[in-house]
mmCIF file of C-alpha atoms in Angstrom:
data_model
loop_
_atom_site.group_PDB
_atom_site.id
_atom_site.type_symbol
_atom_site.label_atom_id
_atom_site.label_comp_id
_atom_site.label_asym_id
_atom_site.label_seq_id
_atom_site.Cartn_x
_atom_site.Cartn_y
_atom_site.Cartn_z
ATOM 1 C CA MET A 1 -31.876 3.553 -5.021
ATOM 2 C CA SER A 2 -30.223 3.152 -2.024
ATOM 3 C CA GLU A 3 -28.510 5.329 -0.282
ATOM 4 C CA LYS A 4 -25.828 6.993 -0.604
ATOM 5 C CA LEU A 5 -22.979 5.795 2.280
ATOM 6 C CA PRO A 6 -20.117 8.055 3.012
ATOM 7 C CA LEU A 7 -16.914 6.540 2.421
ATOM 8 C CA VAL A 8 -13.712 6.445 4.653
ATOM 9 C CA LEU A 9 -9.881 5.434 3.739
ATOM 10 C CA GLY A 10 -8.582 3.301 6.866
ATOM 11 C CA SER A 11 -5.566 4.584 7.055
ATOM 12 C CA SER A 12 -2.741 7.271 8.339
ATOM 13 C CA SER A 13 -0.898 6.737 4.566
ATOM 14 C CA VAL A 14 -0.527 10.571 3.163
ATOM 15 C CA PHE A 15 0.479 9.036 0.139
ATOM 16 C CA ARG A 16 -2.478 7.059 -0.202
ATOM 17 C CA HIS A 17 -4.298 9.945 0.880
ATOM 18 C CA ALA A 18 -2.836 11.761 -2.303
ATOM 19 C CA GLN A 19 -4.154 8.380 -4.248
ATOM 20 C CA LEU A 20 -7.991 8.518 -3.610
ATOM 21 C CA GLU A 21 -7.628 12.850 -3.303
ATOM 22 C CA ARG A 22 -6.542 12.563 -7.186
ATOM 23 C CA LEU A 23 -9.487 11.185 -7.857
ATOM 24 C CA GLY A 24 -12.147 13.256 -6.540
ATOM 25 C CA VAL A 25 -14.708 11.500 -5.065
ATOM 26 C CA ALA A 26 -15.489 12.457 -1.344
ATOM 27 C CA PHE A 27 -14.074 10.710 1.952
ATOM 28 C CA GLN A 28 -13.096 11.213 4.989
ATOM 29 C CA THR A 29 -9.601 9.568 6.964
ATOM 30 C CA ALA A 30 -9.666 7.511 9.880
ATOM 31 C CA SER A 31 -6.892 5.788 11.316
ATOM 32 C CA PRO A 32 -7.362 2.099 12.256
ATOM 33 C CA ASP A 33 -6.488 -0.717 15.187
ATOM 34 C CA PHE A 34 -4.805 -3.089 14.170
ATOM 35 C CA ASP A 35 -1.888 -5.324 15.205
ATOM 36 C CA GLU A 36 0.014 -5.242 12.401
ATOM 37 C CA THR A 37 2.262 -8.193 14.111
ATOM 38 C CA PRO A 38 3.112 -10.851 11.261
ATOM 39 C CA VAL A 39 1.643 -14.555 11.276
ATOM 40 C CA ALA A 40 4.133 -17.373 10.949
ATOM 41 C CA GLY A 41 3.707 -19.112 8.067
ATOM 42 C CA GLU A 42 1.996 -16.350 6.031
ATOM 43 C CA SER A 43 2.858 -15.479 2.231
ATOM 44 C CA ALA A 44 3.396 -11.490 1.625
ATOM 45 C CA GLU A 45 -0.325 -11.983 -0.399
ATOM 46 C CA GLN A 46 -1.487 -13.200 2.638
ATOM 47 C CA THR A 47 -0.101 -10.920 5.407
ATOM 48 C CA ALA A 48 -1.501 -8.136 2.965
ATOM 49 C CA LEU A 49 -4.533 -8.902 2.647
ATOM 50 C CA ARG A 50 -5.542 -9.917 6.415
ATOM 51 C CA LEU A 51 -3.419 -6.128 7.449
ATOM 52 C CA ALA A 52 -6.452 -4.839 4.618
ATOM 53 C CA SER A 53 -8.831 -6.041 5.705
ATOM 54 C CA GLY A 54 -8.273 -6.513 9.762
ATOM 55 C CA LYS A 55 -8.035 -2.289 9.217
ATOM 56 C CA ALA A 56 -11.194 -2.142 8.215
ATOM 57 C CA GLN A 57 -13.339 -4.437 9.218
ATOM 58 C CA SER A 58 -11.293 -2.727 13.159
ATOM 59 C CA LEU A 59 -12.965 1.074 12.038
ATOM 60 C CA ALA A 60 -16.519 -0.720 11.174
ATOM 61 C CA ALA A 61 -17.907 -0.102 14.677
ATOM 62 C CA GLN A 62 -16.521 3.545 14.615
ATOM 63 C CA PHE A 63 -18.883 3.548 11.114
ATOM 64 C CA PRO A 64 -22.219 1.715 10.236
ATOM 65 C CA ARG A 65 -23.325 2.981 7.949
ATOM 66 C CA ALA A 66 -20.387 3.589 5.753
ATOM 67 C CA LEU A 67 -17.883 2.216 2.749
ATOM 68 C CA ILE A 68 -14.371 1.225 4.655
ATOM 69 C CA ILE A 69 -11.277 1.064 1.987
ATOM 70 C CA GLY A 70 -8.653 -1.258 4.438
ATOM 71 C CA ALA A 71 -5.317 -1.175 2.224
ATOM 72 C CA ASP A 72 -1.622 -2.380 2.813
ATOM 73 C CA GLN A 73 1.353 -3.288 1.945
ATOM 74 C CA VAL A 74 4.381 -6.418 1.758
ATOM 75 C CA ALA A 75 7.563 -6.517 0.121
ATOM 76 C CA TRP A 76 9.047 -9.773 0.223
ATOM 77 C CA CYS A 77 12.185 -10.364 -0.814
ATOM 78 C CA ASN A 78 14.539 -13.666 -0.657
ATOM 79 C CA ASN A 79 11.642 -15.134 0.785
ATOM 80 C CA GLN A 80 11.397 -13.304 3.529
ATOM 81 C CA GLN A 81 9.093 -10.268 4.222
ATOM 82 C CA LEU A 82 10.515 -6.329 4.233
ATOM 83 C CA GLY A 83 9.111 -4.581 6.573
ATOM 84 C CA LYS A 84 9.254 -0.659 6.115
ATOM 85 C CA PRO A 85 12.515 0.499 7.838
ATOM 86 C CA MET A 86 10.887 2.920 9.999
ATOM 87 C CA SER A 87 14.647 4.415 11.020
ATOM 88 C CA VAL A 88 17.540 5.643 8.085
ATOM 89 C CA ALA A 89 20.387 3.033 9.636
ATOM 90 C CA LYS A 90 17.524 -0.033 8.612
ATOM 91 C CA ALA A 91 16.680 1.734 6.092
ATOM 92 C CA GLN A 92 20.455 1.773 4.854
ATOM 93 C CA GLN A 93 20.773 -1.543 5.334
ATOM 94 C CA MET A 94 17.885 -3.061 4.249
ATOM 95 C CA LEU A 95 18.804 -0.631 0.690
ATOM 96 C CA ALA A 96 22.344 -2.709 -0.086
ATOM 97 C CA GLU A 97 20.819 -6.062 0.845
ATOM 98 C CA LEU A 98 18.432 -5.023 -2.349
ATOM 99 C CA SER A 99 20.743 -4.097 -4.682
ATOM 100 C CA GLY A 100 20.171 -5.462 -7.609
ATOM 101 C CA GLN A 101 17.505 -7.807 -6.634
ATOM 102 C CA ARG A 102 13.548 -8.329 -7.418
ATOM 103 C CA ILE A 103 11.427 -7.350 -5.073
ATOM 104 C CA GLU A 104 7.523 -8.954 -5.151
ATOM 105 C CA PHE A 105 5.142 -6.563 -3.858
ATOM 106 C CA CYS A 106 2.297 -7.602 -2.045
ATOM 107 C CA SER A 107 -0.777 -4.225 -2.214
ATOM 108 C CA ALA A 108 -3.857 -5.016 -0.475
ATOM 109 C CA ILE A 109 -7.406 -3.305 -1.727
ATOM 110 C CA VAL A 110 -11.208 -4.054 0.407
ATOM 111 C CA LEU A 111 -14.117 -2.420 0.323
ATOM 112 C CA LEU A 112 -15.527 -2.812 2.888
ATOM 113 C CA ASN A 113 -20.238 -2.500 3.026
ATOM 114 C CA THR A 114 -20.660 -2.045 7.208
ATOM 115 C CA VAL A 115 -24.268 -1.378 6.173
ATOM 116 C CA SER A 116 -24.410 -5.068 3.743
ATOM 117 C CA GLY A 117 -21.149 -6.678 5.550
ATOM 118 C CA HIS A 118 -20.017 -7.130 1.638
ATOM 119 C CA LEU A 119 -16.011 -6.767 1.531
ATOM 120 C CA GLN A 120 -14.804 -7.096 -1.647
ATOM 121 C CA GLN A 121 -10.943 -7.378 -2.063
ATOM 122 C CA HIS A 122 -7.856 -8.532 -3.753
ATOM 123 C CA VAL A 123 -4.614 -8.087 -3.852
ATOM 124 C CA ASP A 124 -2.226 -6.424 -6.950
ATOM 125 C CA LYS A 125 1.390 -8.138 -7.524
ATOM 126 C CA THR A 126 3.976 -5.051 -8.647
ATOM 127 C CA VAL A 127 7.346 -7.053 -9.182
ATOM 128 C CA VAL A 128 10.282 -4.185 -9.026
ATOM 129 C CA THR A 129 14.196 -4.526 -10.392
ATOM 130 C CA MET A 130 15.934 -2.527 -8.371
ATOM 131 C CA ARG A 131 19.640 -1.058 -9.629
ATOM 132 C CA THR A 132 22.959 -2.053 -8.523
ATOM 133 C CA LEU A 133 23.405 0.605 -5.724
ATOM 134 C CA SER A 134 26.573 1.609 -4.245
ATOM 135 C CA ALA A 135 26.672 2.883 -0.360
ATOM 136 C CA GLU A 136 27.292 6.208 -1.477
ATOM 137 C CA GLN A 137 24.012 6.144 -4.037
ATOM 138 C CA ILE A 138 22.036 4.836 -1.447
ATOM 139 C CA ARG A 139 23.061 7.690 1.277
ATOM 140 C CA ARG A 140 22.112 10.521 -0.888
ATOM 141 C CA TYR A 141 18.767 8.771 -1.999
ATOM 142 C CA LEU A 142 18.203 7.986 2.095
ATOM 143 C CA GLU A 143 19.477 11.691 2.656
ATOM 144 C CA ARG A 144 16.929 13.644 -0.120
ATOM 145 C CA GLU A 145 14.004 11.301 0.369
ATOM 146 C CA PRO A 146 13.471 10.988 4.185
ATOM 147 C CA ASP A 147 10.013 9.991 3.879
ATOM 148 C CA ALA A 148 11.695 6.188 2.595
ATOM 149 C CA VAL A 149 11.528 5.033 5.666
ATOM 150 C CA TYR A 150 8.232 5.035 6.265
ATOM 151 C CA CYS A 151 7.312 2.549 2.982
ATOM 152 C CA ALA A 152 7.868 -0.813 2.462
ATOM 153 C CA GLY A 153 10.870 -1.814 1.702
ATOM 154 C CA ALA A 154 12.723 1.948 1.761
ATOM 155 C CA ALA A 155 11.892 2.070 -1.939
ATOM 156 C CA LYS A 156 9.015 5.535 -1.427
ATOM 157 C CA SER A 157 8.833 3.876 -5.860
ATOM 158 C CA GLU A 158 6.701 8.382 -6.786
ATOM 159 C CA GLY A 159 9.495 10.467 -5.927
ATOM 160 C CA LEU A 160 13.193 10.241 -5.892
ATOM 161 C CA GLY A 161 12.861 6.175 -5.517
ATOM 162 C CA ALA A 162 12.298 5.891 -9.579
ATOM 163 C CA ALA A 163 15.870 6.550 -9.444
ATOM 164 C CA LEU A 164 16.956 3.652 -7.735
ATOM 165 C CA LEU A 165 14.807 1.208 -9.593
ATOM 166 C CA GLU A 166 15.535 -0.394 -13.340
ATOM 167 C CA LYS A 167 12.077 -2.199 -14.505
ATOM 168 C CA ILE A 168 8.429 -2.355 -13.160
ATOM 169 C CA ASP A 169 6.014 -5.199 -14.293
ATOM 170 C CA SER A 170 2.606 -4.317 -13.105
ATOM 171 C CA SER A 171 -0.745 -4.198 -13.876
ATOM 172 C CA ASP A 172 -2.297 -1.380 -11.909
ATOM 173 C CA PRO A 173 0.897 1.178 -11.718
ATOM 174 C CA ASN A 174 -0.761 3.270 -8.624
ATOM 175 C CA ALA A 175 -0.964 -0.303 -6.824
ATOM 176 C CA LEU A 176 2.994 0.573 -5.854
ATOM 177 C CA ILE A 177 2.112 3.323 -3.908
ATOM 178 C CA GLY A 178 -0.024 1.406 -2.388
ATOM 179 C CA LEU A 179 -3.153 1.853 -3.377
ATOM 180 C CA PRO A 180 -4.416 -0.154 -6.401
ATOM 181 C CA VAL A 181 -7.001 2.125 -8.104
ATOM 182 C CA PHE A 182 -8.278 0.098 -10.363
ATOM 183 C CA ARG A 183 -9.133 -2.530 -8.843
ATOM 184 C CA LEU A 184 -10.915 0.417 -6.012
ATOM 185 C CA ILE A 185 -12.450 2.259 -8.796
ATOM 186 C CA ASP A 186 -14.497 -1.489 -9.503
ATOM 187 C CA PHE A 187 -15.347 -1.703 -6.031
ATOM 188 C CA LEU A 188 -16.590 1.321 -5.444
ATOM 189 C CA LYS A 189 -18.642 0.978 -8.356
ATOM 190 C CA ASN A 190 -19.904 -2.192 -7.174
ATOM 191 C CA GLU A 191 -21.311 0.173 -4.058
ATOM 192 C CA GLY A 192 -23.127 2.442 -6.196
ATOM 193 C CA VAL A 193 -20.425 5.155 -6.956
ATOM 194 C CA ALA A 194 -19.118 6.628 -9.670
ATOM 195 C CA VAL A 195 -16.322 7.910 -9.708
ATOM 196 C CA LEU A 196 -16.932 9.239 -13.476
#
């Protein structure tokens, strides 16, 4: 039997931390140092996967004997990537533009074994249909859900953001929050880590 490698979540996201915590596996968190500048001509799926992989790889030297989880999410609507607004004014503008639209969220997950160099990767696609929103509804939402400015597309689906949504098409409801848990469980199993 091979040694049990520590599990590291390469993310500073409190949302992903909470998701992984719910699985009941022991892990530590480290903030990756990776340039998230978009690359011209990349699809949302390619960007999410490049960033998730880059985040995990950026921690490899710090954790030479570990399983590192890298994750990233990119929202796509009207042929453009949507970032995290990071301010209320930008969130208001973004939500006004997304009102009544279909948005595709590409949530990438990777698991890097820094001993073997083995990298498992997957991108989960979630299609969200937004309700038609008034400026007043957007204002009230951002007032009551201040963390939404740190979420792709300003839609914090696990909170009050559910009120913004009309429909979600997904194979893993966790993916929209930021961590495709169903696939992560498979990746961990492949590395000999049993969640159950």
